[in-house]
Amino acid sequence: MSNIDFIQEEKAADIGNFLAGRLLPFRQKRSIGPFVFIDHMGPAHLSEYENLDIGPHPHIGLSTLTYLFEGAIMHRDSLGTAMEIQPGAVNWMTAGKGVTHSERTPEYLRHQDKYMHGLQIWIALPKTLEAMEPEFFHIEAKDIPAWEDEGVSYKLIAGEVFERKSPVPVYSPLYMIEIKATKDTLIDLRDILYGESGLYILAGDIESNGFEYGPKQILITKDAHLCSFTMKANTTVYIFGGEPFPEERFIYWNFVATRKEIIEQAKEDWKNRQFPKVPGDDGYVPLPGIK
């Protein structure tokens, strides 16, 4: 990865009852391909009195991808979905023209110690689909493509690459890959990846062009198809990327759009309670700065 463009440390961000590490966006880089937001949640130990409680809030113009390493989250949305996600599975919600959802600790875990660790990701929709009808899909861990090659474990969490395709129903060319190495290994992804690419080190270390990088760093490549690096023993990385859109994306709070006017309308609709409600969850998260 001699073509590294940015090296970024994750930044603390408050997502409710605990801090997450914000990986994207940051000042120098607002997106990686269609990926516009990546949070590393935890690892956090929550006591019997602490729970994840992100009440009903809106989204437009994007798909959300939730992937857990530890713990469980109960997802509810305005489509009527009530789905618990556990480690290795994927919750994929496409907001399109507008959806409301909540994310909370499941009831059976709320009065005991528990752990929370995972990734929350937003992926912008193509301009022609940003006002599509909302959808939700849950993909079980066993259905995520997984394989080994020379002692290295791979999972294709979303998208298409390595002549494989994840069952997650994405709407533009992209990939999200998990790679785990138990020994020092050269990973050569030249002519495999495409578009823009970011590499996040969850655990362990990688070496590239004589430099070493460690946990909580995300490396952004100038040219994804030139990507190669050495993973040290017991290292786990996640690679996100794909083809960028030709249009700029504007982001305000939980709204993503190609035009600021769309976001302004969404703000008014949320303030005036015009978004659909979440069955079984009557909470409400106000717009930032409004009590």
mmCIF file of C-alpha atoms in Angstrom:
data_model
loop_
_atom_site.group_PDB
_atom_site.id
_atom_site.type_symbol
_atom_site.label_atom_id
_atom_site.label_comp_id
_atom_site.label_asym_id
_atom_site.label_seq_id
_atom_site.Cartn_x
_atom_site.Cartn_y
_atom_site.Cartn_z
ATOM 1 C CA MET A 1 0.000 0.000 0.000
ATOM 2 C CA SER A 2 2.621 2.529 -1.059
ATOM 3 C CA ASN A 3 -0.343 4.464 -2.460
ATOM 4 C CA ILE A 4 -1.738 5.359 0.992
ATOM 5 C CA ASP A 5 -3.536 8.691 0.744
ATOM 6 C CA PHE A 6 -4.667 9.228 4.366
ATOM 7 C CA ILE A 7 -3.914 7.633 7.739
ATOM 8 C CA GLN A 8 -6.643 8.369 10.254
ATOM 9 C CA GLU A 9 -7.081 7.450 13.932
ATOM 10 C CA GLU A 10 -10.639 6.722 15.030
ATOM 11 C CA LYS A 11 -12.210 9.611 16.965
ATOM 12 C CA ALA A 12 -14.489 9.314 19.988
ATOM 13 C CA ALA A 13 -18.189 9.883 19.229
ATOM 14 C CA ASP A 14 -21.175 9.660 21.581
ATOM 15 C CA ILE A 15 -23.846 7.253 20.260
ATOM 16 C CA GLY A 16 -26.006 6.942 23.344
ATOM 17 C CA ASN A 17 -24.866 5.310 26.555
ATOM 18 C CA PHE A 18 -21.252 4.820 25.485
ATOM 19 C CA LEU A 19 -18.600 6.155 23.147
ATOM 20 C CA ALA A 20 -17.895 4.811 19.691
ATOM 21 C CA GLY A 21 -14.863 5.333 17.486
ATOM 22 C CA ARG A 22 -15.759 7.444 14.454
ATOM 23 C CA LEU A 23 -13.833 6.206 11.410
ATOM 24 C CA LEU A 24 -15.649 8.104 8.679
ATOM 25 C CA PRO A 25 -16.244 10.877 7.742
ATOM 26 C CA PHE A 26 -13.334 13.115 8.696
ATOM 27 C CA ARG A 27 -12.188 16.513 7.463
ATOM 28 C CA GLN A 28 -9.902 15.323 4.670
ATOM 29 C CA LYS A 29 -12.148 12.494 3.499
ATOM 30 C CA ARG A 30 -15.956 12.549 3.503
ATOM 31 C CA SER A 31 -16.521 9.179 1.847
ATOM 32 C CA ILE A 32 -14.804 5.993 0.647
ATOM 33 C CA GLY A 33 -16.573 4.898 -2.511
ATOM 34 C CA PRO A 34 -20.259 4.876 -1.493
ATOM 35 C CA PHE A 35 -19.411 4.508 2.238
ATOM 36 C CA VAL A 36 -20.196 7.794 4.015
ATOM 37 C CA PHE A 37 -20.158 6.846 7.714
ATOM 38 C CA ILE A 38 -18.405 4.138 9.763
ATOM 39 C CA ASP A 39 -18.563 3.827 13.560
ATOM 40 C CA HIS A 40 -16.627 1.281 15.619
ATOM 41 C CA MET A 41 -18.872 0.526 18.626
ATOM 42 C CA GLY A 42 -16.982 -0.588 21.707
ATOM 43 C CA PRO A 43 -15.641 -2.899 22.817
ATOM 44 C CA ALA A 44 -17.737 -1.942 25.815
ATOM 45 C CA HIS A 45 -18.706 -3.794 28.970
ATOM 46 C CA LEU A 46 -22.187 -2.708 30.023
ATOM 47 C CA SER A 47 -23.346 -3.425 33.569
ATOM 48 C CA GLU A 48 -26.812 -4.618 34.522
ATOM 49 C CA TYR A 49 -27.831 -0.940 34.741
ATOM 50 C CA GLU A 50 -26.435 0.086 31.336
ATOM 51 C CA ASN A 51 -28.051 -0.610 27.997
ATOM 52 C CA LEU A 52 -27.888 0.521 24.405
ATOM 53 C CA ASP A 53 -30.936 2.726 23.937
ATOM 54 C CA ILE A 54 -30.991 4.610 20.659
ATOM 55 C CA GLY A 55 -34.621 5.632 20.363
ATOM 56 C CA PRO A 56 -36.612 6.088 17.155
ATOM 57 C CA HIS A 57 -34.756 8.346 14.732
ATOM 58 C CA PRO A 58 -35.051 8.958 10.977
ATOM 59 C CA HIS A 59 -32.912 8.221 7.929
ATOM 60 C CA ILE A 60 -33.123 9.142 4.262
ATOM 61 C CA GLY A 61 -30.983 8.478 1.185
ATOM 62 C CA LEU A 62 -28.871 5.614 2.513
ATOM 63 C CA SER A 63 -28.587 1.990 3.558
ATOM 64 C CA THR A 64 -27.407 1.095 7.051
ATOM 65 C CA LEU A 65 -25.288 -1.990 7.733
ATOM 66 C CA THR A 66 -24.874 -3.328 11.269
ATOM 67 C CA TYR A 67 -22.244 -6.011 11.944
ATOM 68 C CA LEU A 68 -21.467 -7.220 15.469
ATOM 69 C CA PHE A 69 -18.410 -8.935 16.945
ATOM 70 C CA GLU A 70 -19.998 -9.312 20.404
ATOM 71 C CA GLY A 71 -23.382 -8.617 21.954
ATOM 72 C CA ALA A 72 -26.873 -8.243 20.528
ATOM 73 C CA ILE A 73 -29.089 -5.396 19.329
ATOM 74 C CA MET A 74 -32.849 -5.366 18.858
ATOM 75 C CA HIS A 75 -33.717 -3.449 15.689
ATOM 76 C CA ARG A 76 -37.227 -2.094 15.201
ATOM 77 C CA ASP A 77 -38.346 0.070 12.293
ATOM 78 C CA SER A 78 -41.345 1.783 10.761
ATOM 79 C CA LEU A 79 -41.745 -1.073 8.267
ATOM 80 C CA GLY A 80 -42.838 -3.232 11.199
ATOM 81 C CA THR A 81 -39.524 -5.093 11.463
ATOM 82 C CA ALA A 82 -38.474 -6.428 14.866
ATOM 83 C CA MET A 83 -35.171 -8.269 14.393
ATOM 84 C CA GLU A 84 -32.398 -9.123 16.844
ATOM 85 C CA ILE A 85 -28.919 -9.107 15.360
ATOM 86 C CA GLN A 86 -26.139 -11.240 16.832
ATOM 87 C CA PRO A 87 -22.427 -11.565 15.973
ATOM 88 C CA GLY A 88 -21.600 -12.439 12.372
ATOM 89 C CA ALA A 89 -25.032 -11.605 10.958
ATOM 90 C CA VAL A 90 -25.932 -8.491 8.955
ATOM 91 C CA ASN A 91 -28.848 -6.116 9.412
ATOM 92 C CA TRP A 92 -29.308 -4.148 6.198
ATOM 93 C CA MET A 93 -31.887 -1.358 6.177
ATOM 94 C CA THR A 94 -32.429 0.855 3.147
ATOM 95 C CA ALA A 95 -34.022 4.149 4.139
ATOM 96 C CA GLY A 96 -34.717 5.545 0.670
ATOM 97 C CA LYS A 97 -37.368 8.276 0.930
ATOM 98 C CA GLY A 98 -37.584 7.873 4.698
ATOM 99 C CA VAL A 99 -37.631 5.340 7.502
ATOM 100 C CA THR A 100 -37.619 5.467 11.301
ATOM 101 C CA HIS A 101 -35.867 2.903 13.488
ATOM 102 C CA SER A 102 -34.597 2.226 16.994
ATOM 103 C CA GLU A 103 -31.700 0.135 18.316
ATOM 104 C CA ARG A 104 -31.844 -1.166 21.861
ATOM 105 C CA THR A 105 -30.447 -3.901 24.072
ATOM 106 C CA PRO A 106 -32.795 -6.923 23.840
ATOM 107 C CA GLU A 107 -35.134 -7.292 26.803
ATOM 108 C CA TYR A 108 -33.566 -10.544 28.037
ATOM 109 C CA LEU A 109 -30.165 -8.834 28.401
ATOM 110 C CA ARG A 110 -31.257 -5.552 29.961
ATOM 111 C CA HIS A 111 -30.777 -6.618 33.596
ATOM 112 C CA GLN A 112 -27.436 -8.402 33.359
ATOM 113 C CA ASP A 113 -23.847 -7.611 32.433
ATOM 114 C CA LYS A 114 -23.248 -7.698 28.703
ATOM 115 C CA TYR A 115 -20.743 -6.716 26.018
ATOM 116 C CA MET A 116 -21.180 -4.587 22.918
ATOM 117 C CA HIS A 117 -18.741 -4.516 20.022
ATOM 118 C CA GLY A 118 -19.304 -4.026 16.327
ATOM 119 C CA LEU A 119 -19.506 -1.754 13.307
ATOM 120 C CA GLN A 120 -22.271 0.575 12.185
ATOM 121 C CA ILE A 121 -22.038 1.754 8.598
ATOM 122 C CA TRP A 122 -23.932 4.031 6.228
ATOM 123 C CA ILE A 123 -23.782 3.543 2.483
ATOM 124 C CA ALA A 124 -25.177 6.265 0.219
ATOM 125 C CA LEU A 125 -27.716 5.289 -2.404
ATOM 126 C CA PRO A 126 -27.317 6.142 -6.089
ATOM 127 C CA LYS A 127 -29.067 9.399 -7.017
ATOM 128 C CA THR A 128 -31.762 7.527 -8.961
ATOM 129 C CA LEU A 129 -32.622 5.431 -5.897
ATOM 130 C CA GLU A 130 -32.265 7.910 -3.036
ATOM 131 C CA ALA A 131 -36.087 8.239 -2.808
ATOM 132 C CA MET A 132 -36.848 4.513 -3.224
ATOM 133 C CA GLU A 133 -39.248 2.669 -0.950
ATOM 134 C CA PRO A 134 -37.650 1.601 2.363
ATOM 135 C CA GLU A 135 -36.559 -2.023 2.789
ATOM 136 C CA PHE A 136 -35.073 -4.243 5.496
ATOM 137 C CA PHE A 137 -33.117 -7.498 5.147
ATOM 138 C CA HIS A 138 -31.492 -9.737 7.753
ATOM 139 C CA ILE A 139 -28.731 -12.095 6.613
ATOM 140 C CA GLU A 140 -27.670 -14.861 8.984
ATOM 141 C CA ALA A 141 -23.984 -15.402 9.740
ATOM 142 C CA LYS A 142 -24.018 -18.816 8.030
ATOM 143 C CA ASP A 143 -25.076 -17.199 4.745
ATOM 144 C CA ILE A 144 -22.152 -14.758 4.555
ATOM 145 C CA PRO A 145 -19.514 -16.080 2.097
ATOM 146 C CA ALA A 146 -16.467 -17.284 4.080
ATOM 147 C CA TRP A 147 -13.343 -19.122 2.935
ATOM 148 C CA GLU A 148 -9.685 -19.739 3.710
ATOM 149 C CA ASP A 149 -6.665 -19.275 1.481
ATOM 150 C CA GLU A 150 -3.154 -20.230 2.652
ATOM 151 C CA GLY A 151 -4.143 -19.983 6.293
ATOM 152 C CA VAL A 152 -5.916 -16.622 5.965
ATOM 153 C CA SER A 153 -9.658 -16.403 6.712
ATOM 154 C CA TYR A 154 -11.894 -14.195 4.580
ATOM 155 C CA LYS A 155 -15.529 -13.084 4.802
ATOM 156 C CA LEU A 156 -17.331 -11.071 2.151
ATOM 157 C CA ILE A 157 -19.787 -9.225 4.366
ATOM 158 C CA ALA A 158 -21.296 -7.126 1.575
ATOM 159 C CA GLY A 159 -20.827 -6.522 -2.118
ATOM 160 C CA GLU A 160 -18.965 -8.379 -4.824
ATOM 161 C CA VAL A 161 -15.247 -9.170 -5.139
ATOM 162 C CA PHE A 162 -12.959 -12.256 -5.347
ATOM 163 C CA GLU A 163 -15.464 -13.638 -7.900
ATOM 164 C CA ARG A 164 -17.881 -13.999 -4.982
ATOM 165 C CA LYS A 165 -21.068 -12.148 -4.067
ATOM 166 C CA SER A 166 -22.598 -11.503 -0.655
ATOM 167 C CA PRO A 167 -26.384 -11.964 -0.301
ATOM 168 C CA VAL A 168 -26.647 -8.441 1.166
ATOM 169 C CA PRO A 169 -28.729 -6.579 -1.486
ATOM 170 C CA VAL A 170 -26.500 -3.570 -2.244
ATOM 171 C CA TYR A 171 -27.357 -0.926 -4.847
ATOM 172 C CA SER A 172 -23.950 0.057 -6.257
ATOM 173 C CA PRO A 173 -20.562 -1.623 -6.869
ATOM 174 C CA LEU A 174 -18.914 -2.012 -3.438
ATOM 175 C CA TYR A 175 -17.275 -4.427 -1.013
ATOM 176 C CA MET A 176 -16.834 -4.949 2.710
ATOM 177 C CA ILE A 177 -14.295 -7.671 3.509
ATOM 178 C CA GLU A 178 -13.093 -9.210 6.778
ATOM 179 C CA ILE A 179 -9.559 -10.693 6.725
ATOM 180 C CA LYS A 180 -7.978 -12.593 9.641
ATOM 181 C CA ALA A 181 -4.398 -13.911 9.697
ATOM 182 C CA THR A 182 -2.909 -16.203 12.355
ATOM 183 C CA LYS A 183 0.681 -15.789 11.071
ATOM 184 C CA ASP A 184 2.666 -13.144 9.183
ATOM 185 C CA THR A 185 1.186 -13.135 5.682
ATOM 186 C CA LEU A 186 1.462 -11.005 2.553
ATOM 187 C CA ILE A 187 -2.000 -9.999 1.353
ATOM 188 C CA ASP A 188 -1.934 -9.038 -2.311
ATOM 189 C CA LEU A 189 -5.194 -7.506 -3.524
ATOM 190 C CA ARG A 190 -3.792 -5.845 -6.612
ATOM 191 C CA ASP A 191 -6.199 -6.128 -9.537
ATOM 192 C CA ILE A 192 -8.867 -7.515 -7.163
ATOM 193 C CA LEU A 193 -10.229 -4.389 -5.486
ATOM 194 C CA TYR A 194 -11.706 -1.469 -7.401
ATOM 195 C CA GLY A 195 -12.711 2.136 -6.893
ATOM 196 C CA GLU A 196 -11.711 3.757 -3.590
ATOM 197 C CA SER A 197 -10.696 1.641 -0.601
ATOM 198 C CA GLY A 198 -10.180 1.999 3.139
ATOM 199 C CA LEU A 199 -8.493 -0.522 5.431
ATOM 200 C CA TYR A 200 -9.392 -0.539 9.141
ATOM 201 C CA ILE A 201 -7.187 -2.425 11.604
ATOM 202 C CA LEU A 202 -9.389 -3.911 14.322
ATOM 203 C CA ALA A 203 -6.625 -5.909 16.039
ATOM 204 C CA GLY A 204 -2.944 -6.614 15.443
ATOM 205 C CA ASP A 205 -0.636 -4.804 13.025
ATOM 206 C CA ILE A 206 0.077 -4.495 9.329
ATOM 207 C CA GLU A 207 3.263 -3.478 7.503
ATOM 208 C CA SER A 208 3.277 -1.523 4.267
ATOM 209 C CA ASN A 209 6.216 -0.007 2.401
ATOM 210 C CA GLY A 210 8.435 -0.242 5.489
ATOM 211 C CA PHE A 211 5.919 1.306 7.912
ATOM 212 C CA GLU A 212 3.813 -0.442 10.570
ATOM 213 C CA TYR A 213 0.248 0.463 11.475
ATOM 214 C CA GLY A 214 -1.795 -0.735 14.430
ATOM 215 C CA PRO A 215 -5.301 -0.971 15.908
ATOM 216 C CA LYS A 216 -7.814 1.850 15.511
ATOM 217 C CA GLN A 217 -6.146 3.202 12.386
ATOM 218 C CA ILE A 218 -7.871 3.427 9.016
ATOM 219 C CA LEU A 219 -5.737 3.696 5.878
ATOM 220 C CA ILE A 220 -7.227 5.210 2.730
ATOM 221 C CA THR A 221 -5.712 4.189 -0.597
ATOM 222 C CA LYS A 222 -5.301 6.458 -3.598
ATOM 223 C CA ASP A 223 -5.930 3.570 -5.973
ATOM 224 C CA ALA A 224 -7.609 0.424 -4.608
ATOM 225 C CA HIS A 225 -6.339 -1.911 -7.335
ATOM 226 C CA LEU A 226 -2.740 -1.362 -6.130
ATOM 227 C CA CYS A 227 -3.494 -2.615 -2.608
ATOM 228 C CA SER A 228 -1.012 -5.030 -0.989
ATOM 229 C CA PHE A 229 0.292 -5.252 2.593
ATOM 230 C CA THR A 230 1.685 -7.678 5.174
ATOM 231 C CA MET A 231 -0.560 -8.773 8.050
ATOM 232 C CA LYS A 232 1.251 -9.676 11.244
ATOM 233 C CA ALA A 233 0.216 -12.750 13.251
ATOM 234 C CA ASN A 234 -3.211 -12.537 14.925
ATOM 235 C CA THR A 235 -4.357 -9.507 12.970
ATOM 236 C CA THR A 236 -7.910 -8.680 11.834
ATOM 237 C CA VAL A 237 -8.667 -6.009 9.246
ATOM 238 C CA TYR A 238 -11.779 -4.767 7.457
ATOM 239 C CA ILE A 239 -11.631 -3.352 3.952
ATOM 240 C CA PHE A 240 -14.399 -1.049 2.719
ATOM 241 C CA GLY A 241 -14.646 0.362 -0.764
ATOM 242 C CA GLY A 242 -16.203 0.613 -4.149
ATOM 243 C CA GLU A 243 -17.007 2.961 -6.968
ATOM 244 C CA PRO A 244 -17.582 6.573 -5.845
ATOM 245 C CA PHE A 245 -20.637 8.464 -7.069
ATOM 246 C CA PRO A 246 -20.214 11.365 -9.501
ATOM 247 C CA GLU A 247 -22.375 13.655 -7.344
ATOM 248 C CA GLU A 248 -21.506 15.146 -3.963
ATOM 249 C CA ARG A 249 -23.397 13.822 -0.930
ATOM 250 C CA PHE A 250 -24.627 16.188 1.776
ATOM 251 C CA ILE A 251 -24.948 14.821 5.300
ATOM 252 C CA TYR A 252 -26.863 16.317 8.190
ATOM 253 C CA TRP A 253 -27.396 14.176 11.300
ATOM 254 C CA ASN A 254 -28.979 10.946 9.945
ATOM 255 C CA PHE A 255 -29.874 12.345 6.529
ATOM 256 C CA VAL A 256 -27.890 11.799 3.313
ATOM 257 C CA ALA A 257 -28.906 13.442 0.031
ATOM 258 C CA THR A 258 -27.659 14.788 -3.279
ATOM 259 C CA ARG A 259 -29.387 18.137 -2.653
ATOM 260 C CA LYS A 260 -29.545 20.289 0.464
ATOM 261 C CA GLU A 261 -33.227 20.970 -0.192
ATOM 262 C CA ILE A 262 -34.002 17.288 0.379
ATOM 263 C CA ILE A 263 -32.294 17.426 3.764
ATOM 264 C CA GLU A 264 -34.128 20.639 4.750
ATOM 265 C CA GLN A 265 -37.443 18.995 3.941
ATOM 266 C CA ALA A 266 -36.498 15.902 5.973
ATOM 267 C CA LYS A 267 -35.610 18.124 8.945
ATOM 268 C CA GLU A 268 -39.029 19.805 8.790
ATOM 269 C CA ASP A 269 -40.807 16.473 8.394
ATOM 270 C CA TRP A 270 -39.040 15.043 11.444
ATOM 271 C CA LYS A 271 -39.712 18.144 13.569
ATOM 272 C CA ASN A 272 -43.381 17.982 12.596
ATOM 273 C CA ARG A 273 -43.594 14.217 13.282
ATOM 274 C CA GLN A 274 -44.309 13.442 9.628
ATOM 275 C CA PHE A 275 -42.046 10.377 9.464
ATOM 276 C CA PRO A 276 -43.676 6.964 9.993
ATOM 277 C CA LYS A 277 -43.658 5.638 13.560
ATOM 278 C CA VAL A 278 -41.957 2.508 14.886
ATOM 279 C CA PRO A 279 -44.501 -0.062 16.095
ATOM 280 C CA GLY A 280 -43.698 -1.116 19.652
ATOM 281 C CA ASP A 281 -41.360 1.818 20.377
ATOM 282 C CA ASP A 282 -42.852 5.239 21.091
ATOM 283 C CA GLY A 283 -39.557 7.036 21.806
ATOM 284 C CA TYR A 284 -38.418 10.092 19.850
ATOM 285 C CA VAL A 285 -34.934 11.482 19.238
ATOM 286 C CA PRO A 286 -35.152 15.215 18.447
ATOM 287 C CA LEU A 287 -33.069 16.999 15.845
ATOM 288 C CA PRO A 288 -29.661 18.055 17.187
ATOM 289 C CA GLY A 289 -29.909 21.209 19.262
ATOM 290 C CA ILE A 290 -33.682 20.937 19.730
ATOM 291 C CA LYS A 291 -35.085 19.760 23.079
#
